[in-house]
JSON list of C-alpha atoms in Angstrom, two decimals:
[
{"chain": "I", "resi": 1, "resn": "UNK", "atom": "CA", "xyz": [0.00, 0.00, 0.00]},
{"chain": "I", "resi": 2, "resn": "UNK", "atom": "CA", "xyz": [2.91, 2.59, 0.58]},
{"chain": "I", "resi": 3, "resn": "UNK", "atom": "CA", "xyz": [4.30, 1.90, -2.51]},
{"chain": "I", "resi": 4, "resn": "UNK", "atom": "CA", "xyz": [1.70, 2.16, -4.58]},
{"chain": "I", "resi": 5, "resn": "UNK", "atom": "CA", "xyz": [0.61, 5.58, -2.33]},
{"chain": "I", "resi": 6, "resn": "UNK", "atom": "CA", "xyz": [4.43, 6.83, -3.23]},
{"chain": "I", "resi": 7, "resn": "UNK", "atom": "CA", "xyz": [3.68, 6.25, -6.70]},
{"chain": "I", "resi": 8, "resn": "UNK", "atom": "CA", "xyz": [0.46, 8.03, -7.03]},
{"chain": "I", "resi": 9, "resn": "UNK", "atom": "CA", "xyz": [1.85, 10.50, -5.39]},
{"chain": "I", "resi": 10, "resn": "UNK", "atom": "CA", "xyz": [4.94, 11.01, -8.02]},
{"chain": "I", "resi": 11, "resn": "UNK", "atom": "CA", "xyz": [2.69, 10.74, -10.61]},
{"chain": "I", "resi": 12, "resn": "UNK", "atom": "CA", "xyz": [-0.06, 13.40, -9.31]},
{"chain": "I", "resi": 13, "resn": "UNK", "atom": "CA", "xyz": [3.04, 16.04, -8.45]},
{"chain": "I", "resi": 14, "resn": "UNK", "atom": "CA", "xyz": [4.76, 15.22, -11.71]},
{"chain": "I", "resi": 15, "resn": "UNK", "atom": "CA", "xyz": [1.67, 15.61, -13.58]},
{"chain": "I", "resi": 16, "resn": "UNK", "atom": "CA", "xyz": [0.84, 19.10, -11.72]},
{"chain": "I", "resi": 17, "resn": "UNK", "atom": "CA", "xyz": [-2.50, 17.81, -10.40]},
{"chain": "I", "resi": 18, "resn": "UNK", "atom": "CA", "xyz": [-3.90, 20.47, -7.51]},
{"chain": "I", "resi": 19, "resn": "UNK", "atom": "CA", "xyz": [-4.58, 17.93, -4.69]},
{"chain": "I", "resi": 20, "resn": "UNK", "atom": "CA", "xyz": [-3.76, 16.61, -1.16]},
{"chain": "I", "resi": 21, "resn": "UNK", "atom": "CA", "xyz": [-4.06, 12.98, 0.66]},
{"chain": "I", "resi": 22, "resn": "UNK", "atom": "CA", "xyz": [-7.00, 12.58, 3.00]},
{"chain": "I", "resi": 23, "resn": "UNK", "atom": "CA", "xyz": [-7.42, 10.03, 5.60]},
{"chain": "I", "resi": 24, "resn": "UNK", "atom": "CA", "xyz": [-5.35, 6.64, 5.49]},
{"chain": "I", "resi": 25, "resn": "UNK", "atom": "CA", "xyz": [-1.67, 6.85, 5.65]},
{"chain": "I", "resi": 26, "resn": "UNK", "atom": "CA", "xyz": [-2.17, 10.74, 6.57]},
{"chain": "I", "resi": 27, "resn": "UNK", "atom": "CA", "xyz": [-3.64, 10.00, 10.02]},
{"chain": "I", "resi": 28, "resn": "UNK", "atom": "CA", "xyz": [-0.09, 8.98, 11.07]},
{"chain": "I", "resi": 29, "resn": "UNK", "atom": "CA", "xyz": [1.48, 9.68, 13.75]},
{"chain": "I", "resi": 30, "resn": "UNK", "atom": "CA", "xyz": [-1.35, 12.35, 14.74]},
{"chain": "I", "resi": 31, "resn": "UNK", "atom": "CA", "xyz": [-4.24, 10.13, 14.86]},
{"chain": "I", "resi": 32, "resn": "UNK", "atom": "CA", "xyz": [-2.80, 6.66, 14.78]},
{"chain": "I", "resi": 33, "resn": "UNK", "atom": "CA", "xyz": [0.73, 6.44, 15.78]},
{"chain": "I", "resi": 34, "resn": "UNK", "atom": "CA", "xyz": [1.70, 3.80, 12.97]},
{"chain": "I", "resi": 35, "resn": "UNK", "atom": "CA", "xyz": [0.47, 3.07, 9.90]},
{"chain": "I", "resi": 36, "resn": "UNK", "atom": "CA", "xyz": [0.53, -0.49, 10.34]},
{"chain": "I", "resi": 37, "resn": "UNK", "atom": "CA", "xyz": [-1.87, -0.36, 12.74]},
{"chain": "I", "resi": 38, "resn": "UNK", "atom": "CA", "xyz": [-5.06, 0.82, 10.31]},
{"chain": "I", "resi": 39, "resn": "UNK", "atom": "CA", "xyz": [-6.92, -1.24, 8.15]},
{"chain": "I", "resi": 40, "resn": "UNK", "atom": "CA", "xyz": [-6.46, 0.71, 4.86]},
{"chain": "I", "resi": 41, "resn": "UNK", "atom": "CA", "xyz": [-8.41, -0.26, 1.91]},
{"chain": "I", "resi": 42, "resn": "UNK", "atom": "CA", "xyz": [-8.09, 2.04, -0.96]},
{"chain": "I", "resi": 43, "resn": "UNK", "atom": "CA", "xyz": [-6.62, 5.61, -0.97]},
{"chain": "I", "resi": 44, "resn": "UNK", "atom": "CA", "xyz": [-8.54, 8.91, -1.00]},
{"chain": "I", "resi": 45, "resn": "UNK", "atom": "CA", "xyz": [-7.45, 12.25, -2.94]},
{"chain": "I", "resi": 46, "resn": "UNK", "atom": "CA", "xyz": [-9.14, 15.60, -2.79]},
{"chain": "I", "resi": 47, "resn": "UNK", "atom": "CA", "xyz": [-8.18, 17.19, -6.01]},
{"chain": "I", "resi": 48, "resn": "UNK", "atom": "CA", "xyz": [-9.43, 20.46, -7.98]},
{"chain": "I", "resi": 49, "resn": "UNK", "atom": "CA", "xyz": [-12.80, 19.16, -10.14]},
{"chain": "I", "resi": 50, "resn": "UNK", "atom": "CA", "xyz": [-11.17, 21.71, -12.81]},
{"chain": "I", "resi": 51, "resn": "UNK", "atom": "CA", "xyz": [-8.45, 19.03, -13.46]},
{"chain": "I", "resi": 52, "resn": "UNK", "atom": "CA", "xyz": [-10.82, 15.63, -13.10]},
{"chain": "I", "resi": 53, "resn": "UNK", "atom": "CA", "xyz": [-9.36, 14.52, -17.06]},
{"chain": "I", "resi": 54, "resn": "UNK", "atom": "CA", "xyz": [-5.66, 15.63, -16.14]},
{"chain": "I", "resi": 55, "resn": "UNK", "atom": "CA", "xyz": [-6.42, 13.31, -13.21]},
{"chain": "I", "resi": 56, "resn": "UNK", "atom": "CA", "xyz": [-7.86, 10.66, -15.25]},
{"chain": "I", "resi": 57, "resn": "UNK", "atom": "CA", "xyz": [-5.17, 10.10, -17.65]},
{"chain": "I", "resi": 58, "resn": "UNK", "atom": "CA", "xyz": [-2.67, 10.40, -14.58]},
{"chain": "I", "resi": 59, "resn": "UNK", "atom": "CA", "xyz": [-4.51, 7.35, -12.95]},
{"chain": "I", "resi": 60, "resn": "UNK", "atom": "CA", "xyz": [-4.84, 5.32, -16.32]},
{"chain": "I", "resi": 61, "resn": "UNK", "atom": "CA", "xyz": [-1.25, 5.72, -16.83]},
{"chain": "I", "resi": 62, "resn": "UNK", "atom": "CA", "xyz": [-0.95, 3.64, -13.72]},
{"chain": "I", "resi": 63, "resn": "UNK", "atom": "CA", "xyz": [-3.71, 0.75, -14.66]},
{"chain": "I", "resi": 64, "resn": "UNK", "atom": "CA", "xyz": [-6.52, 1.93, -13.28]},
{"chain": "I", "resi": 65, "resn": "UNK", "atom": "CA", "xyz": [-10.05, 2.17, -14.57]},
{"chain": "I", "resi": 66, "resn": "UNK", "atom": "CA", "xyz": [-13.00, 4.91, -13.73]},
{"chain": "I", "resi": 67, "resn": "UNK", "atom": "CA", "xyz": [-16.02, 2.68, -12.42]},
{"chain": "I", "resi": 68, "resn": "UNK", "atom": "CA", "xyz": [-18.15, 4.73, -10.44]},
{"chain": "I", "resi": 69, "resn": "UNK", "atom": "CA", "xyz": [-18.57, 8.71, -11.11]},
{"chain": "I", "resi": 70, "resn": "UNK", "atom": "CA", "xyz": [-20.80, 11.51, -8.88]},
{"chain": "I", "resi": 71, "resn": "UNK", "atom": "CA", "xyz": [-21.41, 14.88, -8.16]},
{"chain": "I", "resi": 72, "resn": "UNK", "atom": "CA", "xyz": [-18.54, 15.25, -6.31]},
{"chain": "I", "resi": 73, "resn": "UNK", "atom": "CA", "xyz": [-16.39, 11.80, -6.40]},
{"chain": "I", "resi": 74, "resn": "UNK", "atom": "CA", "xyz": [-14.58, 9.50, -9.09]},
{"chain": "I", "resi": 75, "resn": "UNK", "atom": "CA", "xyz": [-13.89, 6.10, -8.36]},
{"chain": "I", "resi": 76, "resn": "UNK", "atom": "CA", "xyz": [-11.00, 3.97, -10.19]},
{"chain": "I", "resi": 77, "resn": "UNK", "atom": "CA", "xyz": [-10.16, 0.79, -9.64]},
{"chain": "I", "resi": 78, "resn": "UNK", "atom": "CA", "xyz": [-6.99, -1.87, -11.08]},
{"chain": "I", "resi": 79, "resn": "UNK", "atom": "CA", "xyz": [-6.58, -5.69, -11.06]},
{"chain": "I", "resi": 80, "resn": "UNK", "atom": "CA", "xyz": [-10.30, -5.45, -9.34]},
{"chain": "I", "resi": 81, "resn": "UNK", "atom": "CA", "xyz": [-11.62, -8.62, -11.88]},
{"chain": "I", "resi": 82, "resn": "UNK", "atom": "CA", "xyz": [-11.45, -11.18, -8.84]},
{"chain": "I", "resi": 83, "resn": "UNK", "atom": "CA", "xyz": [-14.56, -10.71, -6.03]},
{"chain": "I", "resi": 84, "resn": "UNK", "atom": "CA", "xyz": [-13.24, -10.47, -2.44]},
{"chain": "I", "resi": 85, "resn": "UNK", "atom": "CA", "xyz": [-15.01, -12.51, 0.64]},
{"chain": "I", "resi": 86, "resn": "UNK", "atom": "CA", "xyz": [-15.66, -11.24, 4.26]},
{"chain": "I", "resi": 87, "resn": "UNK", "atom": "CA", "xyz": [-13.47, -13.45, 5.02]},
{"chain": "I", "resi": 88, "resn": "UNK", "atom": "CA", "xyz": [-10.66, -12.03, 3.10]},
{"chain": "I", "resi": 89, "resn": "UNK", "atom": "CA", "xyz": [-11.22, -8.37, 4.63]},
{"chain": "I", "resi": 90, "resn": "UNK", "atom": "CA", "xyz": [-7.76, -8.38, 6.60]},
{"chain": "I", "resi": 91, "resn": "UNK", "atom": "CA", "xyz": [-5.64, -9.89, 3.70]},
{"chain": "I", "resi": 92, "resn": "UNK", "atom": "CA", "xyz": [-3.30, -8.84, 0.85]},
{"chain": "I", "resi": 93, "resn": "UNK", "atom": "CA", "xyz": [-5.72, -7.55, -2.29]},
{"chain": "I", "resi": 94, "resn": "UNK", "atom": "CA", "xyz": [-4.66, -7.86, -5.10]},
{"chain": "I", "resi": 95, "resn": "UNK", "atom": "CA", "xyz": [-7.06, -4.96, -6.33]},
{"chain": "I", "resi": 96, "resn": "UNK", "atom": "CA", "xyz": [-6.49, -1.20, -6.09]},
{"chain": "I", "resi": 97, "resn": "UNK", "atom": "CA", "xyz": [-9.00, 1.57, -5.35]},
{"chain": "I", "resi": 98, "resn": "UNK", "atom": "CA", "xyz": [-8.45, 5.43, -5.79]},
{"chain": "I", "resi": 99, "resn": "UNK", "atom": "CA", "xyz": [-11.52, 7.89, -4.96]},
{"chain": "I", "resi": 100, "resn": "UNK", "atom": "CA", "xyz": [-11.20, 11.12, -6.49]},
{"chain": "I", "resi": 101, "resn": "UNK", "atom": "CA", "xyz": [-13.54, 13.74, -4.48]},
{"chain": "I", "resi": 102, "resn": "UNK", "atom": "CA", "xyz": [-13.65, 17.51, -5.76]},
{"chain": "I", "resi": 103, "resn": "UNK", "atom": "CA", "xyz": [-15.99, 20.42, -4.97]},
{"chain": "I", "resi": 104, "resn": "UNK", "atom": "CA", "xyz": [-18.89, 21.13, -7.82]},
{"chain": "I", "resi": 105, "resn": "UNK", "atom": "CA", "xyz": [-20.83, 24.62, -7.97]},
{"chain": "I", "resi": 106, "resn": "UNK", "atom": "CA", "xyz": [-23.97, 23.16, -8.97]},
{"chain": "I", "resi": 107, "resn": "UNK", "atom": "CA", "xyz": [-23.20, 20.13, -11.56]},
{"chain": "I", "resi": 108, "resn": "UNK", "atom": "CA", "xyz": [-20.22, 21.77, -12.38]},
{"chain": "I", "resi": 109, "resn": "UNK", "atom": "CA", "xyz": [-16.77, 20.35, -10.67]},
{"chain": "I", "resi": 110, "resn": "UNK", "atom": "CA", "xyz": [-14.58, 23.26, -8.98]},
{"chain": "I", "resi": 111, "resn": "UNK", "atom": "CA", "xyz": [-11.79, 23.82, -6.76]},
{"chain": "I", "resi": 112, "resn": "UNK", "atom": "CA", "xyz": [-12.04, 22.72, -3.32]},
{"chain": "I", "resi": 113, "resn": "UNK", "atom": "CA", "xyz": [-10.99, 26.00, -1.01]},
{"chain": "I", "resi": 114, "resn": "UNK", "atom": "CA", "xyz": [-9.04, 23.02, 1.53]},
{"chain": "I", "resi": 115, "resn": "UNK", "atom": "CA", "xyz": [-6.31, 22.80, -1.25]},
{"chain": "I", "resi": 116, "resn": "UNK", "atom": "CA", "xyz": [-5.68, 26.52, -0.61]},
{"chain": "I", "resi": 117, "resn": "UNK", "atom": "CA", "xyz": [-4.11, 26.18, 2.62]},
{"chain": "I", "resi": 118, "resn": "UNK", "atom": "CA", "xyz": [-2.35, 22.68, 2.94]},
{"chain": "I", "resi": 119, "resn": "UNK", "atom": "CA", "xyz": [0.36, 21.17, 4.80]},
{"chain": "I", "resi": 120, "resn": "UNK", "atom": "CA", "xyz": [2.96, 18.61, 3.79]},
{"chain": "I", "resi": 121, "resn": "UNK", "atom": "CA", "xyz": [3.83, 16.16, 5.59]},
{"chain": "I", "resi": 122, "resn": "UNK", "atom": "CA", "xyz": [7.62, 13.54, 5.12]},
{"chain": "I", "resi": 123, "resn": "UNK", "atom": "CA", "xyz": [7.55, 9.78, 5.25]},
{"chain": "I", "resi": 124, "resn": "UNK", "atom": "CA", "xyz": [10.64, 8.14, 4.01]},
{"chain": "I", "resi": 125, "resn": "UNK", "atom": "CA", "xyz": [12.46, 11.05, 2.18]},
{"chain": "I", "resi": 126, "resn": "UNK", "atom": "CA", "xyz": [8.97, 11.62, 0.19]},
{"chain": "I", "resi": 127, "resn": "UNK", "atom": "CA", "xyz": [6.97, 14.98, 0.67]},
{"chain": "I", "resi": 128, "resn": "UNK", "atom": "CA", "xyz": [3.42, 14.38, 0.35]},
{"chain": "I", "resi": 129, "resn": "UNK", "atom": "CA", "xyz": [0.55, 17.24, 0.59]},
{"chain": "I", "resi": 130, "resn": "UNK", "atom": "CA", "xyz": [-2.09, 16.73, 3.38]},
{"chain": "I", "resi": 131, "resn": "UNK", "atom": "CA", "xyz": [-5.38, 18.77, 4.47]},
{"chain": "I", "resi": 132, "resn": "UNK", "atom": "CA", "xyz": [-4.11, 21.33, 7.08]},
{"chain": "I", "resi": 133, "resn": "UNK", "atom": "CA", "xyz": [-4.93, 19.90, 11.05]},
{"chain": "I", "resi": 134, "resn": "UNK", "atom": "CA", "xyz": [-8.10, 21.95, 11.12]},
{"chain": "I", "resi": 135, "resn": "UNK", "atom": "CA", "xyz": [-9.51, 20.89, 7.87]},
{"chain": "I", "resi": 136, "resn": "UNK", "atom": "CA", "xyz": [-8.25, 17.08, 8.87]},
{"chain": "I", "resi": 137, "resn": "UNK", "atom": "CA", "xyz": [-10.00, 16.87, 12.21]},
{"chain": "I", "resi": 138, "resn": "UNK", "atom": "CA", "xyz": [-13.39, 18.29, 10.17]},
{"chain": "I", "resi": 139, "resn": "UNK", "atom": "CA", "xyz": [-13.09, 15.74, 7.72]},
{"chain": "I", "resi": 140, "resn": "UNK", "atom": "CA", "xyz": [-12.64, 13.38, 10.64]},
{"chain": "I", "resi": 141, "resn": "UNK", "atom": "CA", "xyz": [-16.16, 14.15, 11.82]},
{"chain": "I", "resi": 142, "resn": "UNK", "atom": "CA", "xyz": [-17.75, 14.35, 8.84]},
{"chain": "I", "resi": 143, "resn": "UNK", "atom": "CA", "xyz": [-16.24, 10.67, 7.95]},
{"chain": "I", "resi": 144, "resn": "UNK", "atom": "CA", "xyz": [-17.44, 9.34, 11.02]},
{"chain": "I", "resi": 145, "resn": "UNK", "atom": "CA", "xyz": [-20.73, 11.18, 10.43]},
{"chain": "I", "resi": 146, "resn": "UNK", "atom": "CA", "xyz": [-21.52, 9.44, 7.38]},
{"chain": "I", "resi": 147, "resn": "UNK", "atom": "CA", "xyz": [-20.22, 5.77, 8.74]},
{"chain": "I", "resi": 148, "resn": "UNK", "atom": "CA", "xyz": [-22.70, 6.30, 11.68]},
{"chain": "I", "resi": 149, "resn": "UNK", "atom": "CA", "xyz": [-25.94, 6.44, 9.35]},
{"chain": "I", "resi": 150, "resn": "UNK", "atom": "CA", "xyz": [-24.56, 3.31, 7.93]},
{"chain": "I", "resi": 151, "resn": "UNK", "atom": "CA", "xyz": [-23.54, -0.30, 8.39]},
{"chain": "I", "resi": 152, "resn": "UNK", "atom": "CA", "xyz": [-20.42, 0.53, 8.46]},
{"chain": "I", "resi": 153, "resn": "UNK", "atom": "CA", "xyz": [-18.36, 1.76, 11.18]},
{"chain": "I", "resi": 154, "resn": "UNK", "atom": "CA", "xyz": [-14.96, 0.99, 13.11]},
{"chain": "I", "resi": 155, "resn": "UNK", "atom": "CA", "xyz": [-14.47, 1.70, 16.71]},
{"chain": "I", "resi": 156, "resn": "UNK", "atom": "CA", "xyz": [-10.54, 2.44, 15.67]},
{"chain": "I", "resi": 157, "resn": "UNK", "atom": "CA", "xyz": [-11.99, 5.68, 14.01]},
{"chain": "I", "resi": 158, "resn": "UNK", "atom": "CA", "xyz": [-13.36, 6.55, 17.28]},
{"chain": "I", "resi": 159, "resn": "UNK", "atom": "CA", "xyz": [-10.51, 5.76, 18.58]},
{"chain": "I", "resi": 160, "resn": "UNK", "atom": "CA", "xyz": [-7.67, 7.67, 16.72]},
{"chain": "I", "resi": 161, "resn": "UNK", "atom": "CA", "xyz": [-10.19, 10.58, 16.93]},
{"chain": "I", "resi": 162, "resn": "UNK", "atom": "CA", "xyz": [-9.94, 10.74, 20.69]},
{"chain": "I", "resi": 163, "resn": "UNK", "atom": "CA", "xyz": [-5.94, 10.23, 20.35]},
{"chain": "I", "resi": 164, "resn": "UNK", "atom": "CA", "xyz": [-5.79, 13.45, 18.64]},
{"chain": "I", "resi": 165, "resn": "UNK", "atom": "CA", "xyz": [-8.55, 15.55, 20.61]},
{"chain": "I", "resi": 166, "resn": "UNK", "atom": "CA", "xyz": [-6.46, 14.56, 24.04]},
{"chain": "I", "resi": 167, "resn": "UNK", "atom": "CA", "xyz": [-2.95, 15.45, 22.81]},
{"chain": "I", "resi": 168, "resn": "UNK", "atom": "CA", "xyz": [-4.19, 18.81, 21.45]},
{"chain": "I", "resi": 169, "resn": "UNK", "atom": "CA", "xyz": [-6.62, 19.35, 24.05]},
{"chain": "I", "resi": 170, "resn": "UNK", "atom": "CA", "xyz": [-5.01, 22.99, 25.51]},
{"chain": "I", "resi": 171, "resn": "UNK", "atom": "CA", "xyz": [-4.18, 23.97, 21.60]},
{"chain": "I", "resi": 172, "resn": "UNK", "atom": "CA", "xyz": [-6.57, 26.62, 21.51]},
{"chain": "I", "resi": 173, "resn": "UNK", "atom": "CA", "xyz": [-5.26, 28.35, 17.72]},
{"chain": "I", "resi": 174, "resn": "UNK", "atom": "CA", "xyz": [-6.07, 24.84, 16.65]},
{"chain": "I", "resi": 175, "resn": "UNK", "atom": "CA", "xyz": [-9.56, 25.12, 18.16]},
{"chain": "I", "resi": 176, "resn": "UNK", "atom": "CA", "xyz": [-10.35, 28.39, 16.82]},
{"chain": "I", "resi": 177, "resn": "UNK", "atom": "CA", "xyz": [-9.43, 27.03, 13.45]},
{"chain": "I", "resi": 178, "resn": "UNK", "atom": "CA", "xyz": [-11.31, 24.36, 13.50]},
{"chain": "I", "resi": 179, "resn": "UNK", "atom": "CA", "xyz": [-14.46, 26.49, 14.48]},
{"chain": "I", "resi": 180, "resn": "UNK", "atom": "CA", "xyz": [-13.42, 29.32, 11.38]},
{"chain": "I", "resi": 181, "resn": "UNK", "atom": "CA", "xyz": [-12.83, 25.71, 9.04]},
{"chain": "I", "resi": 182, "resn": "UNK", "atom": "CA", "xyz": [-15.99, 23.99, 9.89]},
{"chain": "I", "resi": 183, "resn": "UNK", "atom": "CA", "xyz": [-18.04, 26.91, 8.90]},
{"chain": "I", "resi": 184, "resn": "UNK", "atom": "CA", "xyz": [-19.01, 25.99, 5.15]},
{"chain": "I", "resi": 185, "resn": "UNK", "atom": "CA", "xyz": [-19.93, 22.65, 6.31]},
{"chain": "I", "resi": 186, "resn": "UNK", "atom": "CA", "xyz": [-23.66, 22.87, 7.21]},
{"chain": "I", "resi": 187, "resn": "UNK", "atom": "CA", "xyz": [-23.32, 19.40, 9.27]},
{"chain": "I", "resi": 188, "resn": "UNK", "atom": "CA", "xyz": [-19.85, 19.87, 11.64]},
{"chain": "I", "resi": 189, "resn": "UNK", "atom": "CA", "xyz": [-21.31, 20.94, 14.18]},
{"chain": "I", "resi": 190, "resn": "UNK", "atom": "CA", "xyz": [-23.23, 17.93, 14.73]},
{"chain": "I", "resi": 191, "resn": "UNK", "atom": "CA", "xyz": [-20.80, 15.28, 13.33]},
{"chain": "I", "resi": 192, "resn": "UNK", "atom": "CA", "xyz": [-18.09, 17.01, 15.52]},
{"chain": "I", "resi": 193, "resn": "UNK", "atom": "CA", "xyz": [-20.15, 16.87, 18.91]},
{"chain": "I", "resi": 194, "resn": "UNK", "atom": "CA", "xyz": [-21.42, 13.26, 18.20]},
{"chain": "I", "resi": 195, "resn": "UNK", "atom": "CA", "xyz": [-17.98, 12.20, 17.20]},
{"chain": "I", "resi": 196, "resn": "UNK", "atom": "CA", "xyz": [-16.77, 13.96, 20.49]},
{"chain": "I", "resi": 197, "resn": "UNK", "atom": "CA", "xyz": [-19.52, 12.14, 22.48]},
{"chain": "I", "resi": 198, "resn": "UNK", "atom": "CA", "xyz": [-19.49, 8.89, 21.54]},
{"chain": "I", "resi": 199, "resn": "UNK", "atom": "CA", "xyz": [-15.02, 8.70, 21.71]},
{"chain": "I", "resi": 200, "resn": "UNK", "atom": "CA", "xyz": [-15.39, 9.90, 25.12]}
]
């Protein structure tokens, strides 16, 4: 998975694609304090809806295939022929999955404001671009948000979510950030204050 994350990575900076990593390997050390310890799956980009084709041939470059497309996300997928069991949740795939999500003014795709103020972040000599903390802990809650109305949720996203609300507990810039970066998103307020009830 880190390979394959370094080399979307090259390809997306090479190429000149505006975007940043969300969630997965970007949660470490702040949320999670190793990578090894989260069950990634796929890998999730927020990139500029003004460069969705520049992104496309970037990904198809690499082997992978659009098979889903919204209003605001692209889904591509490699070596995903084979059908995965239950069973097989916790070992090697063989498959691939990028999601591509991006901002739209109406049915139109745009930039996403986030990719105006990122951070970078270092993992093995590679430089990487990342949401800033404040627009990475209001992604956190909306994530959790949406896993909550569905079947789908892991108590380890609870988890790391509490991690990095107690170490930055007295970090009241961050705070005030948060509040400023959680304003365009009509639901924060309530995926941040369940997210904060239910971790503690």
């Amino acid at each position: 998975m880190m390979a394959e994350f370094v080399a979307i990575n090259r390809a997306f900076l090479r190429a000149g694609v505006a975007y940043c990593n969300v969630k997965g390997f970007t949660l470490s050390p702040g949320y999670c304090p190793d990578p090894v310890l989260r069950s990634q799956l796929d890998f999730d980009l927020i990139v500029d809806g003004e460069q969705l084709e520049l992104c496309r041939a970037t990904l198809e470059e690499r082997g992978y295939q659009r098979t889903e497309a919204s209003r605001n996300e692209w889904i591509f997928k490699a070596d995903a022929s084979q059908v995965l069991h239950i069973d097989d949740h916790f070992k090697l795939r063989p498959h691939r999955i990028v999601e591509l999500h991006f901002s739209s003014s109406g049915d139109v795709p745009s930039r996403d404001e986030r990719l105006d103020r990122l951070s970078w972040r270092t993992w093995e000599g590679e430089s990487f671009p990342v949401l800033s903390p404040e627009d990475q802990f209001v992604e956190q809650g909306l994530h959790l948000l949406s896993h909550l109305r569905s079947p789908s949720t892991r108590l380890a996203w609870l988890l790391e979510y509490k991690r990095f609300v107690s170490a930055h507990e007295d970090d009241t810039d961050l705070w005030n950030k948060v509040h400023e970066a959680a304003q365009p998103h009509r639901e924060a307020p309530v995926a941040i204050g369940l997210a904060s009830l239910l971790a503690t």
